[in-house]
Coordinates of C-alpha atoms in Angstrom, one line a residue:
X991 CA 102.6 122.1 135.5
X992 CA 102.0 119.3 138.1
X993 CA 99.6 119.3 141.0
X994 CA 100.9 119.7 144.6
X995 CA 101.8 116.7 146.6
X996 CA 99.6 117.8 149.4
X997 CA 96.2 119.6 149.1
X998 CA 97.3 122.4 151.4
X999 CA 100.5 123.3 149.5
X1000 CA 100.6 125.7 146.6
X1001 CA 101.8 124.9 143.1
X1002 CA 105.3 126.4 142.5
X1003 CA 105.6 128.3 139.3
X1004 CA 109.1 129.4 138.1
X1005 CA 109.4 132.8 136.4
X1006 CA 112.6 132.6 134.4
X1007 CA 113.1 136.4 134.1
X1008 CA 113.6 137.0 137.8
X1009 CA 113.9 133.4 139.1
X1010 CA 111.1 134.0 141.5
X1011 CA 108.9 131.3 142.9
X1012 CA 105.3 132.4 142.7
X1013 CA 102.5 130.6 144.6
X1014 CA 99.3 129.7 142.6
X1015 CA 96.6 128.5 145.0
X1016 CA 94.1 125.9 143.8
X1017 CA 90.5 126.1 144.9
X1018 CA 89.3 123.3 147.1
X1019 CA 85.5 122.4 146.7
X1020 CA 83.0 119.7 147.9
X1021 CA 81.6 117.3 145.3
X1022 CA 78.2 115.7 145.2
X1023 CA 79.4 112.9 147.4
X1024 CA 80.2 115.5 150.1
X1025 CA 83.9 114.7 149.7
X1026 CA 86.5 117.5 149.4
X1027 CA 88.6 117.6 146.2
X1028 CA 90.9 120.0 144.3
X1029 CA 89.8 121.5 141.0
X1030 CA 92.6 122.1 138.5
X1031 CA 92.2 124.4 135.5
X1032 CA 92.6 121.4 133.2
X1033 CA 90.0 119.2 135.0
X1034 CA 86.6 118.5 133.3
X1035 CA 83.7 120.0 135.3
X1036 CA 81.7 117.5 137.2
X1037 CA 78.1 117.3 135.9
X1038 CA 76.6 118.0 139.3
X1039 CA 78.9 121.0 140.1
X1040 CA 76.6 123.9 141.2
X1041 CA 76.3 126.8 138.7
X1042 CA 76.0 129.3 141.6
X1043 CA 79.5 128.5 142.7
X1044 CA 80.9 129.7 139.3
X1045 CA 78.9 132.8 139.4
X1046 CA 80.3 133.7 142.9
X1047 CA 83.9 132.8 141.9
X1048 CA 83.6 134.8 138.7
X1049 CA 82.2 137.8 140.4
X1050 CA 84.9 137.7 143.1
X1051 CA 87.6 137.3 140.5
X1052 CA 86.5 140.4 138.4
X1053 CA 85.9 142.5 141.6
X1054 CA 89.4 141.7 142.8
X1055 CA 90.9 142.4 139.4
X1056 CA 89.3 145.9 139.2
X1057 CA 90.3 146.7 142.8
X1058 CA 93.9 145.8 141.9
X1059 CA 93.8 148.1 138.9
X1060 CA 92.5 150.9 141.0
X1061 CA 95.1 150.4 143.7
X1062 CA 97.9 150.3 141.1
X1063 CA 96.6 153.3 139.2
X1064 CA 96.3 155.3 142.4
X1065 CA 99.8 154.4 143.6
X1066 CA 101.3 155.1 140.2
X1067 CA 99.6 158.6 140.2
X1068 CA 101.2 159.5 143.5
X1069 CA 104.6 157.9 142.9
X1070 CA 105.3 157.3 139.3
X1071 CA 108.9 156.2 139.7
X1072 CA 108.2 153.3 142.2
X1073 CA 106.1 150.2 142.2
X1074 CA 103.6 149.1 144.8
X1075 CA 104.1 145.4 143.9
X1076 CA 107.4 143.5 143.6
X1077 CA 106.2 142.0 140.4
X1078 CA 103.8 144.2 138.4
X1079 CA 100.8 142.5 136.6
X1080 CA 100.7 145.4 134.1
X1081 CA 104.3 145.9 133.0
X1082 CA 107.2 143.5 132.3
X1083 CA 110.8 143.9 133.0
X1084 CA 113.1 144.5 130.0
X1085 CA 114.5 141.4 128.3
X1086 CA 118.2 140.9 129.1
X1087 CA 119.2 141.4 125.4
X1088 CA 117.9 145.0 125.3
X1089 CA 120.7 147.5 124.5
X1090 CA 123.2 144.8 123.4
X1091 CA 125.0 145.4 120.1
X1092 CA 123.3 143.8 117.0
X1093 CA 125.9 143.8 114.3
X1094 CA 125.6 142.0 110.9
X1095 CA 129.0 141.2 109.3
X1096 CA 128.8 141.4 105.5
X1097 CA 130.2 140.1 103.2
X1098 CA 130.9 136.7 104.7
X1099 CA 134.6 135.9 105.1
X1100 CA 134.6 132.7 103.1
X1101 CA 131.4 132.3 101.1
X1102 CA 130.9 128.7 100.0
X1103 CA 129.5 129.6 96.6
X1104 CA 132.2 132.1 95.5
X1105 CA 133.5 131.2 92.0
X1106 CA 135.0 134.5 90.6
X1107 CA 136.1 132.8 87.4
X1108 CA 132.5 131.9 86.6
X1109 CA 131.4 135.5 87.0
X1110 CA 133.8 137.6 84.8
X1111 CA 133.3 141.4 84.9
X1112 CA 133.8 141.6 81.2
X1113 CA 132.7 139.1 78.6
X1114 CA 133.2 141.3 75.5
X1115 CA 130.4 142.1 73.0
X1116 CA 129.9 145.6 74.5
X1117 CA 127.8 146.9 71.6
X1118 CA 128.3 150.3 70.0
X1119 CA 128.9 153.2 72.4
X1120 CA 130.0 156.8 72.0
X1121 CA 130.4 159.3 74.8
X1122 CA 128.3 162.5 74.5
X1123 CA 129.2 166.1 75.4
X1124 CA 130.1 166.7 79.0
X1125 CA 127.4 168.4 81.1
X1126 CA 127.9 171.8 82.6
X1127 CA 124.8 173.0 84.6
X1128 CA 126.8 175.5 86.5
X1129 CA 127.9 177.1 83.3
X1130 CA 124.9 176.7 81.0
X1131 CA 121.6 176.3 82.9
X1132 CA 119.4 179.2 83.8
X1133 CA 118.9 177.9 87.3
X1134 CA 120.8 175.7 89.7
X1135 CA 119.6 172.3 90.9
X1136 CA 118.9 172.3 94.7
X1137 CA 119.8 169.4 97.0
X1138 CA 117.4 168.4 99.8
X1139 CA 119.6 165.6 101.2
X1140 CA 116.6 163.6 102.3
X1141 CA 116.4 160.7 99.9
X1142 CA 116.1 157.3 101.7
X1143 CA 115.3 158.9 105.1
X1144 CA 111.9 158.8 106.8
X1145 CA 110.9 161.6 109.2
X1146 CA 109.3 161.0 112.5
X1147 CA 105.5 161.1 112.4
X1148 CA 105.2 164.1 114.6
X1149 CA 107.3 166.2 112.4
X1150 CA 106.2 164.9 109.0
X1151 CA 104.6 167.5 106.6
X1152 CA 101.2 165.8 107.1
X1153 CA 101.3 166.0 110.9
X1154 CA 99.3 168.7 112.6
X1155 CA 101.7 168.5 115.5
X1156 CA 104.4 170.3 113.5
X1157 CA 104.4 173.8 115.0
X1158 CA 106.2 175.8 112.3
X1159 CA 106.3 175.3 108.6
X1160 CA 110.0 176.1 108.3
X1161 CA 111.1 173.6 111.0
X1162 CA 112.9 170.6 109.5
X1163 CA 114.2 167.9 111.9
X1164 CA 116.8 166.8 109.4
X1165 CA 118.3 170.3 109.6
X1166 CA 118.3 170.4 113.4
X1167 CA 121.1 167.9 114.2
X1168 CA 124.1 170.2 113.9
X1169 CA 127.0 168.4 112.1
X1170 CA 125.0 165.2 112.1
X1171 CA 122.5 166.7 109.6
X1172 CA 122.7 165.6 106.0
X1173 CA 123.9 168.4 103.7
X1174 CA 121.4 170.4 101.8
X1175 CA 121.4 173.4 99.5
X1176 CA 121.5 176.7 101.4
X1177 CA 118.7 179.2 100.6
X1178 CA 119.8 181.9 98.3
X1179 CA 121.0 185.0 100.2
X1180 CA 121.3 183.1 103.6
X1181 CA 125.0 183.9 103.8
X1182 CA 124.5 187.5 102.8
X1183 CA 125.0 187.4 99.0
X1184 CA 121.9 187.4 96.9
X1185 CA 123.3 185.2 94.2
X1186 CA 123.4 181.5 93.3
X1187 CA 126.2 179.1 92.3
X1188 CA 125.6 179.1 88.6
X1189 CA 128.0 181.4 86.7
X1190 CA 126.9 185.0 86.4
X1191 CA 125.7 186.0 82.9
X1192 CA 129.0 187.6 81.9
X1193 CA 131.3 184.9 83.2
X1194 CA 132.7 181.5 82.3
X1195 CA 133.8 179.0 84.9
X1196 CA 137.5 178.0 84.3
X1197 CA 138.2 175.8 87.3
X1198 CA 136.9 174.4 90.6
X1199 CA 138.7 173.4 93.8
X1200 CA 136.3 171.2 95.9
X1201 CA 136.8 170.5 99.6
X1202 CA 134.2 168.1 101.0
X1203 CA 133.4 166.1 104.2
X1204 CA 132.9 162.4 104.4
X1205 CA 129.3 161.1 104.3
X1206 CA 127.0 160.0 107.2
X1207 CA 128.8 157.7 109.6
X1208 CA 128.3 155.5 112.6
X1209 CA 129.1 157.0 116.0
X1210 CA 132.2 156.3 118.0
X1211 CA 133.1 153.0 119.5
X1212 CA 130.4 151.3 121.5
X1213 CA 132.9 150.2 124.2
X1214 CA 133.8 153.8 125.1
X1215 CA 130.9 154.0 127.5
X1216 CA 129.7 157.4 126.4
X1217 CA 127.2 158.8 123.9
X1218 CA 124.8 156.4 122.1
X1219 CA 126.8 153.3 122.9
X1220 CA 127.1 154.3 126.6
X1221 CA 123.3 154.7 126.8
X1222 CA 122.8 151.3 125.3
X1223 CA 125.3 149.7 127.7
X1224 CA 123.6 151.4 130.7
X1225 CA 120.2 150.3 129.6
X1226 CA 121.4 146.7 129.2
X1227 CA 123.2 146.8 132.6
X1228 CA 119.9 147.7 134.4
X1229 CA 117.5 145.7 132.1
X1230 CA 116.7 143.1 134.8
X1231 CA 115.2 145.9 137.0
X1232 CA 113.7 148.2 134.3
X1233 CA 110.2 148.6 133.1
X1234 CA 109.1 151.1 130.4
X1235 CA 105.7 152.4 129.4
X1236 CA 104.2 154.9 127.0
X1237 CA 106.5 156.4 124.4
X1238 CA 109.5 154.4 125.7
X1239 CA 107.7 151.1 125.2
X1240 CA 109.7 150.5 122.0
X1241 CA 112.8 149.9 124.3
X1242 CA 111.3 146.5 125.2
X1243 CA 112.9 145.0 122.0
X1244 CA 115.4 147.6 121.2
X1245 CA 119.0 146.6 120.4
X1246 CA 122.0 148.7 119.5
X1247 CA 122.4 148.4 115.7
X1248 CA 125.0 151.1 115.0
X1249 CA 128.5 150.2 113.9
X1250 CA 131.7 152.1 114.6
X1251 CA 132.6 155.2 112.7
X1252 CA 132.4 153.7 109.2
X1253 CA 130.2 155.0 106.4
X1254 CA 126.5 154.1 106.6
X1255 CA 124.7 153.0 103.4
X1256 CA 123.1 156.5 103.3
X1257 CA 126.5 158.0 103.8
X1258 CA 127.8 156.1 100.7
X1259 CA 124.8 157.4 98.7
X1260 CA 125.6 161.0 99.8
X1261 CA 129.1 160.9 98.3
X1262 CA 127.9 159.1 95.2
X1263 CA 125.2 161.6 94.7
X1264 CA 127.7 164.5 95.4
X1265 CA 129.9 163.0 92.7
X1266 CA 127.1 162.8 90.2
X1267 CA 126.0 166.4 91.1
X1268 CA 129.5 167.7 90.5
X1269 CA 129.8 165.9 87.2
X1270 CA 126.5 167.4 86.1
X1271 CA 127.7 170.9 87.2
X1272 CA 131.3 170.8 86.1
X1273 CA 131.8 167.9 83.8
X1274 CA 133.0 170.2 81.0
X1275 CA 136.2 170.9 83.1
X1276 CA 137.4 167.4 82.1
X1277 CA 138.1 168.8 78.6
X1278 CA 141.4 170.1 80.0
X1279 CA 142.6 166.6 80.9
X1280 CA 141.6 165.2 77.5
X1281 CA 143.5 168.1 75.8
X1282 CA 146.6 167.7 78.0
X1283 CA 146.5 163.9 78.0
X1284 CA 146.5 163.8 81.8
X1285 CA 144.4 162.6 84.7
X1286 CA 142.9 164.4 87.7
X1287 CA 144.5 163.8 91.1
X1288 CA 142.0 163.7 94.0
X1289 CA 143.2 163.5 97.7
X1290 CA 141.8 161.8 100.8
X1291 CA 143.0 160.1 104.0
X1292 CA 143.7 156.6 105.2
X1293 CA 140.7 156.3 107.6
X1294 CA 138.2 153.9 106.2
X1295 CA 135.3 156.3 106.0
X1296 CA 137.5 158.9 104.4
X1297 CA 138.8 156.5 101.7
X1298 CA 135.3 155.1 101.1
X1299 CA 133.9 158.6 100.8
X1300 CA 136.4 159.5 98.2
X1301 CA 135.8 156.2 96.3
X1302 CA 132.1 156.7 96.3
X1303 CA 132.5 160.3 95.1
X1304 CA 134.6 159.1 92.3
X1305 CA 132.1 156.4 91.3
X1306 CA 129.4 159.1 91.1
X1307 CA 131.7 161.5 89.2
X1308 CA 133.4 159.1 86.8
X1309 CA 131.3 155.9 86.8
X1310 CA 132.5 152.3 87.0
X1311 CA 135.2 151.2 86.4
X1312 CA 137.4 153.8 87.9
X1313 CA 140.7 152.5 86.5
X1314 CA 142.3 154.9 84.0
X1315 CA 139.9 157.9 84.9
X1316 CA 141.7 159.5 87.8
X1317 CA 144.4 159.0 90.4
X1318 CA 143.5 158.8 94.1
X1319 CA 146.1 160.0 96.6
X1320 CA 145.7 158.5 100.1
X1321 CA 147.4 160.6 102.9
X1322 CA 148.1 158.9 106.2
X1323 CA 146.1 160.1 109.1
X1324 CA 148.1 159.4 112.2
X1325 CA 150.3 161.0 114.8
X1326 CA 153.6 162.3 113.5
X1327 CA 152.4 162.5 109.9
X1328 CA 151.8 165.9 108.4
X1329 CA 148.5 166.1 106.6
X1330 CA 146.5 169.2 105.8
X1331 CA 143.3 167.2 105.7
X1332 CA 143.9 166.0 109.3
X1333 CA 146.0 168.8 110.8
X1334 CA 145.0 168.1 114.4
X1335 CA 147.2 165.0 114.2
X1336 CA 150.4 167.2 114.1
X1337 CA 149.2 169.9 116.4
X1338 CA 150.2 169.1 120.0
X1339 CA 148.0 171.8 121.6
X1340 CA 144.9 170.3 120.0
X1341 CA 144.9 167.6 122.7
X1342 CA 145.3 169.9 125.6
X1343 CA 142.1 169.9 127.7
X1344 CA 140.5 173.3 127.8
X1345 CA 143.1 174.6 125.4
X1346 CA 142.8 173.2 121.9
X1347 CA 139.5 171.5 121.6
X1348 CA 137.6 173.4 124.3
X1349 CA 134.0 173.1 123.0
X1350 CA 132.6 170.4 125.3
X1351 CA 132.2 172.4 128.5
X1352 CA 130.2 175.0 126.6
X1353 CA 128.0 172.3 125.1
X1354 CA 127.6 170.6 128.5
X1355 CA 126.5 173.9 130.2
X1356 CA 123.8 174.4 127.5
X1357 CA 122.5 170.8 127.9
X1358 CA 121.7 171.5 131.5
X1359 CA 119.6 174.4 130.4
X1360 CA 117.6 173.1 127.5
X1361 CA 117.1 169.5 128.8
X1362 CA 116.2 170.6 132.4
X1363 CA 112.5 169.7 131.9
X1364 CA 113.1 166.9 129.4
X1365 CA 114.7 164.6 131.9
X1366 CA 111.8 164.4 134.3
X1367 CA 109.3 164.2 131.4
X1368 CA 110.9 161.1 130.1
X1369 CA 111.7 159.6 133.5
X1370 CA 108.0 159.1 134.2
X1371 CA 108.0 156.4 131.5
X1372 CA 111.0 154.4 132.9
X1373 CA 111.3 152.7 136.2
X1374 CA 114.6 151.1 137.3
X1375 CA 117.3 153.7 137.1
X1376 CA 117.4 157.5 137.0
X1377 CA 117.9 159.3 133.7
X1378 CA 120.6 162.1 133.7
X1379 CA 121.1 164.8 131.1
X1380 CA 123.7 162.7 129.2
X1381 CA 121.3 159.8 128.9
X1382 CA 118.6 162.0 127.3
X1383 CA 121.2 163.8 125.1
X1384 CA 122.4 160.3 123.9
X1385 CA 118.8 159.5 123.0
X1386 CA 118.7 162.6 120.8
X1387 CA 122.0 161.5 119.2
X1388 CA 120.6 158.1 118.7
X1389 CA 117.7 159.7 116.7
X1390 CA 120.2 161.3 114.3
X1391 CA 122.6 158.3 114.0
X1392 CA 119.9 155.7 113.6
X1393 CA 118.1 157.8 111.0
X1394 CA 121.2 158.2 108.8
X1395 CA 122.2 154.5 109.4
X1396 CA 118.8 152.7 109.4
X1397 CA 116.5 155.2 107.7
X1398 CA 114.2 155.8 110.7
X1399 CA 114.4 156.0 114.5
X1400 CA 111.8 155.9 117.2
X1401 CA 114.0 158.1 119.4
X1402 CA 113.1 161.0 117.1
X1403 CA 109.5 160.9 118.3
X1404 CA 110.4 161.5 121.9
X1405 CA 111.4 165.2 121.6
X1406 CA 109.7 168.5 120.8
X1407 CA 110.6 171.0 118.2
X1408 CA 112.1 173.2 120.9
X1409 CA 114.2 170.4 122.2
X1410 CA 115.6 169.7 118.7
X1411 CA 116.5 173.4 118.4
X1412 CA 118.4 173.0 121.6
X1413 CA 120.2 169.9 120.4
X1414 CA 121.2 171.7 117.2
X1415 CA 122.6 174.6 119.1
X1416 CA 124.6 172.3 121.3
X1417 CA 126.6 171.3 118.3
X1418 CA 127.1 174.9 117.3
X1419 CA 128.6 175.6 120.8
X1420 CA 130.8 172.5 120.7
X1421 CA 132.3 173.3 117.2
X1422 CA 132.4 177.1 117.6
X1423 CA 134.6 176.8 120.7
X1424 CA 136.3 173.6 119.6
X1425 CA 137.4 174.0 115.9
X1426 CA 136.1 177.3 114.5
X1427 CA 136.3 181.0 115.2
X1428 CA 136.0 180.6 119.0
X1429 CA 138.8 178.0 119.1
X1430 CA 142.4 179.2 119.8
X1431 CA 143.9 176.5 117.4
X1432 CA 141.4 176.7 114.5
X1433 CA 143.3 179.2 112.4
X1434 CA 146.6 177.5 112.9
X1435 CA 145.2 174.1 112.0
X1436 CA 143.5 175.4 108.9
X1437 CA 146.4 177.4 107.6
X1438 CA 148.2 174.5 105.9
X1439 CA 145.3 173.9 103.6
X1440 CA 145.2 177.7 102.8
X1441 CA 148.9 177.5 101.9
X1442 CA 148.1 174.6 99.5
X1443 CA 145.2 176.5 98.0
X1444 CA 147.4 179.5 97.3
X1445 CA 150.1 177.3 95.9
X1446 CA 147.7 175.7 93.4
X1447 CA 146.1 179.1 92.5
X1448 CA 149.4 180.7 91.8
X1449 CA 151.1 177.5 90.5
X1450 CA 154.0 178.2 92.9
X1451 CA 155.6 175.6 95.2
X1452 CA 155.4 176.2 98.9
X1453 CA 158.9 177.5 99.9
X1454 CA 158.8 176.7 103.6
X1455 CA 156.8 173.8 105.0
X1456 CA 156.1 175.3 108.5
X1457 CA 152.6 174.0 109.2
X1458 CA 150.7 170.8 108.6
X1459 CA 151.8 170.6 104.9
X1460 CA 153.7 167.5 103.9
X1461 CA 156.9 168.3 101.9
X1462 CA 157.3 164.7 100.8
X1463 CA 154.0 164.8 98.9
X1464 CA 154.5 168.2 97.3
X1465 CA 155.9 167.2 94.0
X1466 CA 154.7 167.4 90.4
X1467 CA 153.1 164.0 90.5
X1468 CA 151.1 164.0 93.7
X1469 CA 150.6 167.8 94.0
X1470 CA 150.2 168.9 90.4
X1471 CA 149.7 172.5 89.2
X1472 CA 147.5 173.9 86.5
X1473 CA 144.6 171.5 86.7
X1474 CA 141.0 172.6 86.1
X1475 CA 139.6 170.4 88.9
X1476 CA 140.9 169.5 92.3
X1477 CA 138.9 167.4 94.9
X1478 CA 139.9 166.9 98.5
X1479 CA 138.1 164.8 101.1
X1480 CA 138.3 165.7 104.8
X1481 CA 136.4 166.0 108.1
X1482 CA 133.9 168.6 109.2
X1483 CA 136.3 170.0 111.8
X1484 CA 138.9 170.6 109.1
X1485 CA 136.3 172.4 106.9
X1486 CA 135.6 174.7 109.8
X1487 CA 139.4 175.1 110.4
X1488 CA 139.8 176.1 106.8
X1489 CA 136.9 178.6 106.7
X1490 CA 138.3 180.2 109.8
X1491 CA 141.9 180.3 108.4
X1492 CA 140.5 182.0 105.2
X1493 CA 139.2 184.8 107.4
X1494 CA 135.7 184.4 106.1
X1495 CA 134.5 186.4 109.2
X1496 CA 130.9 186.9 108.1
X1497 CA 130.2 183.6 109.8
X1498 CA 131.6 185.0 113.0
X1499 CA 129.6 188.3 112.8
X1500 CA 127.3 187.6 115.7
X1501 CA 130.3 186.9 118.0
X1502 CA 130.8 184.4 120.8
X1503 CA 127.9 182.1 121.5
X1504 CA 126.1 182.2 124.9
X1505 CA 125.4 179.0 126.9
X1506 CA 122.2 180.1 128.5
X1507 CA 120.0 180.8 125.5
X1508 CA 119.9 180.6 121.7
X1509 CA 120.4 183.9 120.0
X1510 CA 117.5 184.9 117.7
X1511 CA 120.0 185.7 114.9
X1512 CA 123.2 183.8 114.5
X1513 CA 125.6 183.6 111.6
X1514 CA 127.3 180.4 112.7
X1515 CA 125.3 177.1 112.3
X1516 CA 127.0 173.8 112.0
X1517 CA 124.0 172.3 110.1
X1518 CA 124.7 174.8 107.4
X1519 CA 128.5 174.8 107.4
X1520 CA 129.6 171.3 108.5
X1521 CA 126.8 168.7 107.9
X1522 CA 127.5 165.2 106.6
X1523 CA 129.0 165.5 103.0
X1524 CA 129.4 169.3 103.4
X1525 CA 131.2 170.8 100.4
X1526 CA 133.1 174.0 99.7
X1527 CA 133.6 175.1 96.1
X1528 CA 136.3 177.5 95.2
X1529 CA 135.0 178.6 91.8
X1530 CA 137.3 180.3 89.3
X1531 CA 135.8 182.5 86.6
X1532 CA 136.7 184.6 83.6
X1533 CA 134.3 187.5 83.2
X1534 CA 133.9 190.0 80.3
X1535 CA 133.0 192.7 82.8
X1536 CA 136.1 192.2 84.9
X1537 CA 139.7 192.8 84.0
X1538 CA 141.1 190.1 86.3
X1539 CA 140.3 186.5 86.9
X1540 CA 137.7 186.1 89.6
X1541 CA 137.1 183.7 92.5
X1542 CA 134.0 182.8 94.5
X1543 CA 133.6 180.7 97.7
X1544 CA 130.4 178.6 97.7
X1545 CA 129.5 176.5 100.8
X1546 CA 126.7 174.0 100.3
X1547 CA 125.4 176.1 97.3
X1548 CA 125.4 179.2 99.4
X1549 CA 127.5 182.1 98.1
X1550 CA 129.8 183.5 100.8
X1551 CA 130.7 187.2 100.9
X1552 CA 134.4 188.0 100.5
X1553 CA 134.0 191.8 101.2
X1554 CA 135.9 191.6 104.5
X1555 CA 139.1 190.5 102.7
X1556 CA 141.4 193.4 101.8
X1557 CA 141.0 194.4 98.2
X1558 CA 137.9 192.3 97.5
X1559 CA 135.0 194.8 97.9
X1560 CA 131.3 194.1 98.1
X1561 CA 130.3 192.3 94.9
X1562 CA 126.7 191.4 94.1
X1563 CA 127.7 187.9 93.1
X1564 CA 130.2 187.4 95.8
X1565 CA 133.2 187.6 93.4
X1566 CA 136.7 188.9 94.2
X1567 CA 139.7 189.4 92.0
X1568 CA 141.8 186.3 92.2
X1569 CA 144.9 188.5 92.7
X1570 CA 143.3 190.3 95.7
X1571 CA 142.0 187.1 97.1
X1572 CA 145.5 185.5 96.9
X1573 CA 147.1 188.6 98.5
X1574 CA 144.6 188.5 101.4
X1575 CA 145.4 184.8 102.0
X1576 CA 149.1 185.4 101.8
X1577 CA 148.6 188.0 104.6
X1578 CA 146.6 185.4 106.6
X1579 CA 149.5 182.9 106.2
X1580 CA 152.1 185.5 107.3
X1581 CA 150.1 186.4 110.4
X1582 CA 149.5 182.8 111.5
X1583 CA 152.3 181.2 113.4
X1584 CA 151.6 177.5 113.3
X1585 CA 154.4 176.6 115.6
X1586 CA 153.1 179.1 118.3
X1587 CA 149.5 177.8 117.9
X1588 CA 150.4 174.2 118.1
X1589 CA 153.5 173.9 120.2
X1590 CA 153.8 177.0 122.5
X1591 CA 152.8 176.7 126.2
X1592 CA 150.1 179.5 126.1
X1593 CA 147.2 179.5 128.5
X1594 CA 143.6 180.6 128.3
X1595 CA 142.7 183.4 130.8
X1596 CA 139.4 183.1 132.5
X1597 CA 136.7 184.7 130.5
X1598 CA 138.8 185.0 127.4
X1599 CA 137.1 184.8 124.0
X1600 CA 138.2 185.0 120.4
X1601 CA 136.4 185.4 117.1
X1602 CA 139.5 185.0 115.0
X1603 CA 140.4 181.4 115.9
X1604 CA 143.8 182.4 117.4
X1605 CA 145.2 181.9 120.9
X1606 CA 146.0 184.8 123.3
X1607 CA 149.3 186.5 122.6

């Protein structure tokens, strides 16, 4: 800083954040020689300078400082969303980088120290090894290992078990994010059957068909301008005019660290752990492949997160290296390709606004209800633009996505237990009306997988491919019969499509979901049915107490009742005769017209509802 060229001119100080010129006035005093001179902060004090002057200047400074504080505090109290000064002494504007994407590309494209030949994966000398017996917890253990789904994740302080702020003991924020929740073992009896997934005492497990979702992922594209990325972009756009205080102070150095739809590290671990878990439960089923000199065939899709999920599951189930242990079929997910693991791609009505996927308006109506008081509560800590409901909702989504991507999120601290319950319910509304029992296309989109399940169970080829099944891939090599283990990877929306098409109506027992309150009891919860890495086990059994082979449906370790299916009955362990189950599913197939669901020009009458996942006739 340089002194002024004239004693009566102020020093000009440049503030780089707002490019303002701020005057800083320099005191003018008389020296011992009675001459006027300017005193700069860096000047040494003259030995004869009067002490009383400094006392007066100091007192005046502190008095002015506290008066300023009082004025600012009073003004803030009366008008919290405005500023009485053009440049506040107490708060600073957000840095311009706030909200910008912060992405780390790894591995490097051309590392300078990569010498693969110097690091062979096998150098010989393996030492003596011998495989042991295959595990079979589901068949041999007296209890079943439960999965919490919380490894690697840190809960927000206000909801940790040690926090006195947690209102209810049974509230778990990780289970309050709808389909963004990590999968966990469902409490015994939650779905209406007081039984657990291990084989009943008189039964042996003979086979398993597993359908699972991909692991935790990043949100949709940042450039779309909605959701978490949209909030980040909006914050960045207004950063030069925004100040934040209190619980929003962390936004001062916050950047958008989420990628685009790929698996997160935690998501990879979910599928690896799921693979290990299934090997521990059903490893003994691999004996079939050793005895028949064959390999299992697992299926997934071409999307990166789907392929990576399947590969990580296989690493957990088989171990490295994967070569020679199984065969991975990759089905193309794109328009004009039939694919039962992505049936919406070949269903034209799925893309009709308000027709196929119609869940968003219901979720939006509920957001206006449960976030009504949240928006002004958070607005008091941000000055520079007005929050709307979508901004606050995106902050809740950021909590979930940042947690499963980075392990922890400050956004989680901003909301109450009640607000998290509202967020959880918003996902229930969206998926109930979008892809499950309240959606007119759900049954049609799920029926192709049901056809494949019946085909495998009966070892009978599909005669007519009149849904999302792909005739080209239905051959003895890529769609084999008679295997003891099948594994298919898909999306959460397809899991709900399939459960709907199977007519597992116990999940729809409480009927259509309201948009103005949360029902006290509801049988449909996406956190239970469609979380990250959700899994559905079709368990095949041979029982000494039953004449016919049996089947059970187990969703995230919760046994599902099959009593609503014709011929199944109410069984204490949720079992049904395989023949009765197949007959019931054949009837579902006959009564589901995929072409009508996906291609006909039907319309939704005002006020129309369904609990069967089928359009109006």
